[in-house]
Amino acid sequence: MKKILAALALTTALTFPGIAMARPVTLTATLENYGGDGAYLAIYVTDAKGAYAGTLWMAGGKSRYYEHLSDWYRATGGSRAEINGITGASVGAGRTLEITLDLADALFDAGYTIHVDAAVEDMRDSPNDVSVPLTAAGAGKTVRGRRYVASFGYAM
Amino acid sequence: MIRALHRWPGLAALALVGLLALSGAALSVFPAAERLAALRSGDAISVAELATRIKAVHPGVEQIRRGPSGRITAYWFDNGTPGSAVIDPATGAGVAAADPDPVERWLTNLHRSLFLGDTGRLVSAAGAAAMLALSLSGIVLVARRTGGWKRWFSPLRGPVPGRIHVELARVAVAGLVLSSATALWMTASTFGLLPDQSAGPALPAATSETTGAPFAAMPLLVATPVASLRELSFPYPDDKTDVFTLKTDTGTGYIDQGTGETLAWSDLGPWQRASETVYMLHTGQGAALLGLVLGLMALAVPVMGAAGAVVWLTGRRGRPRIRGNVHPSRAETVILVGSEGGSTWGFAATLHGALTRAGQRVHIAPMSAFDPARTPAARRYLALAATYGDGDAPSSAKGFLDRLAALPAAPAAPLAVLGFGDRSFPAFCAYAAAVAAAAGAKRWPRLLPLDTVDRQSPQEFARWGRALGAALGIDLELDHRPVRPATTSLTLVSRRDHGHEVQAPTAILRFALPRMSPWARLFGRRFARFEAGDLIGVVPVGSTVPRFYSLASGSSDGFLEIVVRKHPGGLCSGALMALEPGETVAAFLRRNGAFHAGADRTPLILVGAGTGIGPLAGFIRANSARRPIHLFFGMRHRDSDFLYREELEAWTADGRLAKLSTASSRGERPRYVQDALVSERAQVIGAIRDGARVMVCGGREMAAGVAGTMARLLEPHGLSPAMLKAQGRYVEDVY
């Protein structure tokens, strides 16, 4: 189990100045035993119109493979600025990724959606493996991903 | 310098490079297997046709990929569950599971990262860098050893481990350079150090936001044959703004799912093309046969590594360990050593120790590594040089005179030359004299006049040391005790006596092979491996200086045989001649690679007189390949000292010996072996002109006589023994 505490840079679109308006949120993603190498995961948020709002976490350090996280890559152009300081190692099959970060209150119940794009070497790319609305009521519940993610959830 | 560049990375990276090579060789099989299994019947159809066929079987198809082997894989999402399969392009249906082979994945991770993530990738890259350095320095060393680029594949001589190393290297090096250089490129690419990331074209700002165009209405898919397909990704169901993404071997494009028109296209850049080519060359993905060849070449690496380590260990044993050898750049005294068997190294080590104790900074190196540019602080040079054969350079001094001649000017620091040799030979210290003469001609200042040490005399060496001390203004006492090589006890099995009637008592002595430890066998130590022509050193009781005898047998014969003639007052020959079966003698082996017959099919002309028949008889006994051999043998009287008479008759009968010509110096018609050469001159000259090799063994006078006769015979044909010697086709073993 990986446990990472990340404080998003204040300049990103997802946080507001002042800690009082943000709360710590723990994201948990457990992967299937899909029988391949470690998976790259991009965890990001889109707004009510479906437009890209910002990245929460990038699991996987080699930028040359980011194009396989195809939704995220299309939205960001693979820009390193989007993931500066919020990048970690790829996640092995059957393993769990757990990150805690401060998320702005205004993001909840405002039509924002969390997405997870996944990719594994020599296996099928899986953009939008997970897509779950960001709501206060949804906290603590888990959803099943399409291909590589066995369960994903966020808790406050 | 180049040798050090080859040796140290080689030893340091031995295990790592071996592991990478073996895993790489194992991996090379997979692309070939995949290529054989791939169904390529669909290469000629269009991507539109292929997509139509697959969509008919799997309506939820999301992606179609074509591997470099031609294997087509489809991924789909039907009724909420993901699926994938290898596809038969003729039907669009799945024929096999598409999951990656777990063995291949395991090997790949071992090969590229040793299961250690990025750290492991860097270690593997270091292994590849070591392999590249080894290959490039090895290329220079092979060219140097074979005598130039044009002679790259010329036959090799010398001990077996070195031959194995070079034989494999000169074939495999091309593949190893390719594999290691491409490995470094791929690592650089993985770590983002190369501008080869595929950006793809910018996404179109707007799409038709309609769906449902048939593949046949997409001109890009219709125009693209399956053979150039890399990947076709389908738009997400329920997302009207999404597009088809097509990747081919030339670029990437987007297709509108409603209108079928091409929305954007971008070609691969030169860096991406280069990276793809490098990937193909390294993995064999898309070049399966090349991959197999590279894999085979990689298999040579562990063998070369082991053989190279043996070469290094063997070389180390030849010289004493020098403690506190100062780096050349700081040395004020430079000792240059020209040694054949290693005893001169022993003297040099004593000198090094004494000078170091006297407070000097001393660097010791073989003469063959002479390079004054590396010793800028040198205030004096001391050359200790033995002599090989008739005045040739000993092995650790090869190339010294050429290096000296190539310098624009001799060093300003003065030189002292000390020769080592045996006064009973006419060419006593001839090489040391040649060095001193060359130094004089180059106006190299002289520290001391040329001096000599006869038969490893500690007294003469100490005397030279005092003269050196006086010249340096220090008290220098050189107390050298020669290290006796480790001897093995040999038991006499049988003896055959000849020559009493002609006042030349001679015996063929046969000893049993001593028992040896597995370690000695593995590394060829002691008497584990030897050939006819090698020497055994026998140290008589009461002496420190060994006497050498040529071996008349090889280790495969299962015994050690020498031919000994009793010399009046000879300490060693007397003791050997008195030996009875069952008694033992202490001896050690010394390799004599210059006087080996070699394993090739070159015809041989062997010339020997008296005990000189020994190694020549050994060559004939070992000639199971029946290469043409003509033996000229000189003796005193046929009835008394016709050594190996029965064997020579048997070998002639079974074809090991093509022709025997003898000469007896006593009797009705006295003849020397030279006279036999003259009688057979037509045959001798013809054979030499056809490439035969001449090997002469015996006393010094006989050898000189033979060389003179050969010179007269060959002169009308524009040849001479000296020319043949330079080509390694006229070798002598004289005593």
PDB file of C-alpha atoms in Angstrom, chain B residues 501-655:
ATOM      1  CA  GLU B 501      78.546 -46.249 -29.200  1.00  0.00           C
ATOM      2  CA  VAL B 502      79.026 -42.788 -30.702  1.00  0.00           C
ATOM      3  CA  GLN B 503      80.040 -41.083 -27.430  1.00  0.00           C
ATOM      4  CA  ALA B 504      76.758 -39.199 -27.210  1.00  0.00           C
ATOM      5  CA  PRO B 505      74.695 -40.873 -24.479  1.00  0.00           C
ATOM      6  CA  THR B 506      71.112 -39.800 -25.139  1.00  0.00           C
ATOM      7  CA  ALA B 507      67.862 -40.925 -23.560  1.00  0.00           C
ATOM      8  CA  ILE B 508      64.172 -40.530 -24.261  1.00  0.00           C
ATOM      9  CA  LEU B 509      62.649 -40.078 -20.798  1.00  0.00           C
ATOM     10  CA  ARG B 510      58.929 -40.588 -20.297  1.00  0.00           C
ATOM     11  CA  PHE B 511      57.273 -39.262 -17.121  1.00  0.00           C
ATOM     12  CA  ALA B 512      53.760 -39.915 -15.822  1.00  0.00           C
ATOM     13  CA  LEU B 513      51.298 -36.997 -15.795  1.00  0.00           C
ATOM     14  CA  PRO B 514      51.147 -35.749 -12.215  1.00  0.00           C
ATOM     15  CA  ARG B 515      47.807 -35.753 -10.367  1.00  0.00           C
ATOM     16  CA  MET B 516      46.203 -32.337 -10.379  1.00  0.00           C
ATOM     17  CA  SER B 517      43.533 -30.494  -8.456  1.00  0.00           C
ATOM     18  CA  PRO B 518      40.328 -29.488 -10.289  1.00  0.00           C
ATOM     19  CA  TRP B 519      41.406 -25.846  -9.870  1.00  0.00           C
ATOM     20  CA  ALA B 520      44.678 -26.506 -11.690  1.00  0.00           C
ATOM     21  CA  ARG B 521      42.791 -28.326 -14.442  1.00  0.00           C
ATOM     22  CA  LEU B 522      40.245 -25.535 -14.874  1.00  0.00           C
ATOM     23  CA  PHE B 523      42.836 -22.805 -15.200  1.00  0.00           C
ATOM     24  CA  GLY B 524      45.445 -24.869 -17.022  1.00  0.00           C
ATOM     25  CA  ARG B 525      47.942 -24.494 -14.212  1.00  0.00           C
ATOM     26  CA  ARG B 526      50.909 -26.721 -13.567  1.00  0.00           C
ATOM     27  CA  PHE B 527      50.854 -29.568 -16.069  1.00  0.00           C
ATOM     28  CA  ALA B 528      47.124 -29.508 -16.862  1.00  0.00           C
ATOM     29  CA  ARG B 529      47.616 -28.372 -20.483  1.00  0.00           C
ATOM     30  CA  PHE B 530      50.730 -28.398 -22.619  1.00  0.00           C
ATOM     31  CA  GLU B 531      51.773 -29.111 -26.193  1.00  0.00           C
ATOM     32  CA  ALA B 532      54.838 -30.510 -27.850  1.00  0.00           C
ATOM     33  CA  GLY B 533      57.292 -27.611 -28.131  1.00  0.00           C
ATOM     34  CA  ASP B 534      56.532 -26.268 -24.644  1.00  0.00           C
ATOM     35  CA  LEU B 535      59.363 -26.437 -22.127  1.00  0.00           C
ATOM     36  CA  ILE B 536      59.815 -28.036 -18.779  1.00  0.00           C
ATOM     37  CA  GLY B 537      62.199 -26.410 -16.347  1.00  0.00           C
ATOM     38  CA  VAL B 538      64.194 -28.770 -14.179  1.00  0.00           C
ATOM     39  CA  VAL B 539      65.949 -27.327 -11.157  1.00  0.00           C
ATOM     40  CA  PRO B 540      68.938 -29.493 -10.266  1.00  0.00           C
ATOM     41  CA  VAL B 541      69.773 -29.972  -6.614  1.00  0.00           C
ATOM     42  CA  GLY B 542      72.264 -27.340  -5.482  1.00  0.00           C
ATOM     43  CA  SER B 543      71.334 -24.762  -8.095  1.00  0.00           C
ATOM     44  CA  THR B 544      68.801 -21.952  -8.282  1.00  0.00           C
ATOM     45  CA  VAL B 545      68.787 -21.649 -12.058  1.00  0.00           C
ATOM     46  CA  PRO B 546      66.561 -24.075 -13.956  1.00  0.00           C
ATOM     47  CA  ARG B 547      67.534 -25.896 -17.145  1.00  0.00           C
ATOM     48  CA  PHE B 548      64.922 -26.153 -19.860  1.00  0.00           C
ATOM     49  CA  TYR B 549      64.004 -29.130 -22.050  1.00  0.00           C
ATOM     50  CA  SER B 550      61.575 -29.186 -24.983  1.00  0.00           C
ATOM     51  CA  LEU B 551      58.572 -31.429 -24.556  1.00  0.00           C
ATOM     52  CA  ALA B 552      58.118 -34.238 -27.075  1.00  0.00           C
ATOM     53  CA  SER B 553      54.491 -34.814 -26.074  1.00  0.00           C
ATOM     54  CA  GLY B 554      51.265 -32.935 -25.391  1.00  0.00           C
ATOM     55  CA  SER B 555      48.886 -33.315 -22.487  1.00  0.00           C
ATOM     56  CA  SER B 556      46.504 -35.296 -24.711  1.00  0.00           C
ATOM     57  CA  ASP B 557      49.195 -37.984 -25.078  1.00  0.00           C
ATOM     58  CA  GLY B 558      48.846 -38.673 -21.373  1.00  0.00           C
ATOM     59  CA  PHE B 559      52.560 -38.488 -20.556  1.00  0.00           C
ATOM     60  CA  LEU B 560      55.492 -36.081 -20.505  1.00  0.00           C
ATOM     61  CA  GLU B 561      58.414 -36.963 -22.725  1.00  0.00           C
ATOM     62  CA  ILE B 562      61.784 -35.241 -23.144  1.00  0.00           C
ATOM     63  CA  VAL B 563      65.010 -36.123 -24.927  1.00  0.00           C
ATOM     64  CA  VAL B 564      68.185 -35.571 -22.892  1.00  0.00           C
ATOM     65  CA  ARG B 565      71.813 -35.852 -23.881  1.00  0.00           C
ATOM     66  CA  LYS B 566      74.462 -36.166 -21.207  1.00  0.00           C
ATOM     67  CA  HIS B 567      76.860 -33.232 -21.216  1.00  0.00           C
ATOM     68  CA  PRO B 568      80.252 -33.800 -19.645  1.00  0.00           C
ATOM     69  CA  GLY B 569      80.066 -32.284 -16.158  1.00  0.00           C
ATOM     70  CA  GLY B 570      76.445 -31.212 -16.759  1.00  0.00           C
ATOM     71  CA  LEU B 571      74.713 -30.998 -13.387  1.00  0.00           C
ATOM     72  CA  CYS B 572      71.191 -31.322 -14.683  1.00  0.00           C
ATOM     73  CA  SER B 573      71.700 -33.701 -17.596  1.00  0.00           C
ATOM     74  CA  GLY B 574      73.811 -35.915 -15.349  1.00  0.00           C
ATOM     75  CA  ALA B 575      71.049 -36.159 -12.785  1.00  0.00           C
ATOM     76  CA  LEU B 576      68.417 -36.867 -15.446  1.00  0.00           C
ATOM     77  CA  MET B 577      70.553 -39.507 -17.175  1.00  0.00           C
ATOM     78  CA  ALA B 578      70.990 -41.279 -13.850  1.00  0.00           C
ATOM     79  CA  LEU B 579      67.251 -41.409 -13.231  1.00  0.00           C
ATOM     80  CA  GLU B 580      65.671 -44.879 -13.028  1.00  0.00           C
ATOM     81  CA  PRO B 581      61.969 -45.673 -13.549  1.00  0.00           C
ATOM     82  CA  GLY B 582      60.044 -44.955 -10.350  1.00  0.00           C
ATOM     83  CA  GLU B 583      62.365 -42.124  -9.325  1.00  0.00           C
ATOM     84  CA  THR B 584      61.238 -38.501  -9.415  1.00  0.00           C
ATOM     85  CA  VAL B 585      62.466 -35.097 -10.498  1.00  0.00           C
ATOM     86  CA  ALA B 586      61.169 -31.596  -9.581  1.00  0.00           C
ATOM     87  CA  ALA B 587      60.029 -29.628 -12.617  1.00  0.00           C
ATOM     88  CA  PHE B 588      57.709 -26.857 -13.766  1.00  0.00           C
ATOM     89  CA  LEU B 589      56.037 -26.050 -17.069  1.00  0.00           C
ATOM     90  CA  ARG B 590      56.868 -23.040 -19.226  1.00  0.00           C
ATOM     91  CA  ARG B 591      54.802 -22.247 -22.241  1.00  0.00           C
ATOM     92  CA  ASN B 592      56.634 -21.699 -25.523  1.00  0.00           C
ATOM     93  CA  GLY B 593      53.889 -20.543 -27.854  1.00  0.00           C
ATOM     94  CA  ALA B 594      56.325 -19.463 -30.584  1.00  0.00           C
ATOM     95  CA  PHE B 595      57.319 -23.080 -31.159  1.00  0.00           C
ATOM     96  CA  HIS B 596      53.913 -24.710 -31.427  1.00  0.00           C
ATOM     97  CA  ALA B 597      52.908 -26.528 -34.604  1.00  0.00           C
ATOM     98  CA  GLY B 598      49.431 -24.981 -34.549  1.00  0.00           C
ATOM     99  CA  ALA B 599      46.168 -26.674 -35.392  1.00  0.00           C
ATOM    100  CA  ASP B 600      45.812 -25.556 -39.018  1.00  0.00           C
ATOM    101  CA  ARG B 601      46.502 -27.593 -42.187  1.00  0.00           C
ATOM    102  CA  THR B 602      49.640 -25.680 -43.239  1.00  0.00           C
ATOM    103  CA  PRO B 603      52.292 -28.160 -44.446  1.00  0.00           C
ATOM    104  CA  LEU B 604      55.338 -28.380 -42.170  1.00  0.00           C
ATOM    105  CA  ILE B 605      59.020 -28.823 -42.895  1.00  0.00           C
ATOM    106  CA  LEU B 606      60.639 -29.990 -39.657  1.00  0.00           C
ATOM    107  CA  VAL B 607      64.413 -29.903 -39.330  1.00  0.00           C
ATOM    108  CA  GLY B 608      66.156 -31.367 -36.277  1.00  0.00           C
ATOM    109  CA  ALA B 609      69.389 -32.947 -35.199  1.00  0.00           C
ATOM    110  CA  GLY B 610      70.222 -35.003 -32.098  1.00  0.00           C
ATOM    111  CA  THR B 611      67.952 -34.245 -29.179  1.00  0.00           C
ATOM    112  CA  GLY B 612      66.242 -31.610 -31.339  1.00  0.00           C
ATOM    113  CA  ILE B 613      64.058 -34.434 -32.670  1.00  0.00           C
ATOM    114  CA  GLY B 614      62.042 -34.288 -29.411  1.00  0.00           C
ATOM    115  CA  PRO B 615      59.400 -31.597 -30.070  1.00  0.00           C
ATOM    116  CA  LEU B 616      59.342 -32.489 -33.789  1.00  0.00           C
ATOM    117  CA  ALA B 617      58.433 -36.097 -32.928  1.00  0.00           C
ATOM    118  CA  GLY B 618      55.727 -34.671 -30.665  1.00  0.00           C
ATOM    119  CA  PHE B 619      54.277 -32.638 -33.575  1.00  0.00           C
ATOM    120  CA  ILE B 620      54.150 -35.733 -35.779  1.00  0.00           C
ATOM    121  CA  ARG B 621      52.594 -37.861 -33.032  1.00  0.00           C
ATOM    122  CA  ALA B 622      49.851 -35.222 -32.624  1.00  0.00           C
ATOM    123  CA  ASN B 623      49.222 -35.015 -36.393  1.00  0.00           C
ATOM    124  CA  SER B 624      45.999 -37.017 -36.449  1.00  0.00           C
ATOM    125  CA  ALA B 625      44.662 -34.617 -39.097  1.00  0.00           C
ATOM    126  CA  ARG B 626      47.373 -35.889 -41.488  1.00  0.00           C
ATOM    127  CA  ARG B 627      48.669 -32.483 -42.535  1.00  0.00           C
ATOM    128  CA  PRO B 628      51.699 -32.907 -44.833  1.00  0.00           C
ATOM    129  CA  ILE B 629      54.893 -33.077 -42.759  1.00  0.00           C
ATOM    130  CA  HIS B 630      58.397 -33.582 -44.131  1.00  0.00           C
ATOM    131  CA  LEU B 631      60.959 -34.369 -41.407  1.00  0.00           C
ATOM    132  CA  PHE B 632      64.697 -33.874 -41.856  1.00  0.00           C
ATOM    133  CA  PHE B 633      66.597 -35.623 -39.068  1.00  0.00           C
ATOM    134  CA  GLY B 634      70.347 -35.514 -38.525  1.00  0.00           C
ATOM    135  CA  MET B 635      72.075 -38.086 -36.312  1.00  0.00           C
ATOM    136  CA  ARG B 636      75.519 -39.524 -35.775  1.00  0.00           C
ATOM    137  CA  HIS B 637      74.946 -43.162 -36.745  1.00  0.00           C
ATOM    138  CA  ARG B 638      71.814 -44.986 -37.836  1.00  0.00           C
ATOM    139  CA  ASP B 639      72.596 -47.950 -35.621  1.00  0.00           C
ATOM    140  CA  SER B 640      73.221 -45.947 -32.485  1.00  0.00           C
ATOM    141  CA  ASP B 641      71.289 -42.697 -32.100  1.00  0.00           C
ATOM    142  CA  PHE B 642      68.401 -43.023 -34.557  1.00  0.00           C
ATOM    143  CA  LEU B 643      65.939 -41.699 -31.973  1.00  0.00           C
ATOM    144  CA  TYR B 644      62.252 -42.598 -32.410  1.00  0.00           C
ATOM    145  CA  ARG B 645      63.159 -45.025 -35.214  1.00  0.00           C
ATOM    146  CA  GLU B 646      60.213 -47.411 -34.687  1.00  0.00           C
ATOM    147  CA  GLU B 647      57.729 -44.602 -34.153  1.00  0.00           C
ATOM    148  CA  LEU B 648      58.849 -42.737 -37.266  1.00  0.00           C
ATOM    149  CA  GLU B 649      58.367 -45.906 -39.325  1.00  0.00           C
ATOM    150  CA  ALA B 650      54.905 -46.426 -37.863  1.00  0.00           C
ATOM    151  CA  TRP B 651      53.950 -42.755 -38.367  1.00  0.00           C
ATOM    152  CA  THR B 652      55.106 -42.922 -41.987  1.00  0.00           C
ATOM    153  CA  ALA B 653      52.966 -46.025 -42.465  1.00  0.00           C
ATOM    154  CA  ASP B 654      49.825 -44.432 -41.018  1.00  0.00           C
ATOM    155  CA  GLY B 655      50.240 -41.092 -42.811  1.00  0.00           C
TER     156      GLY B 655
END
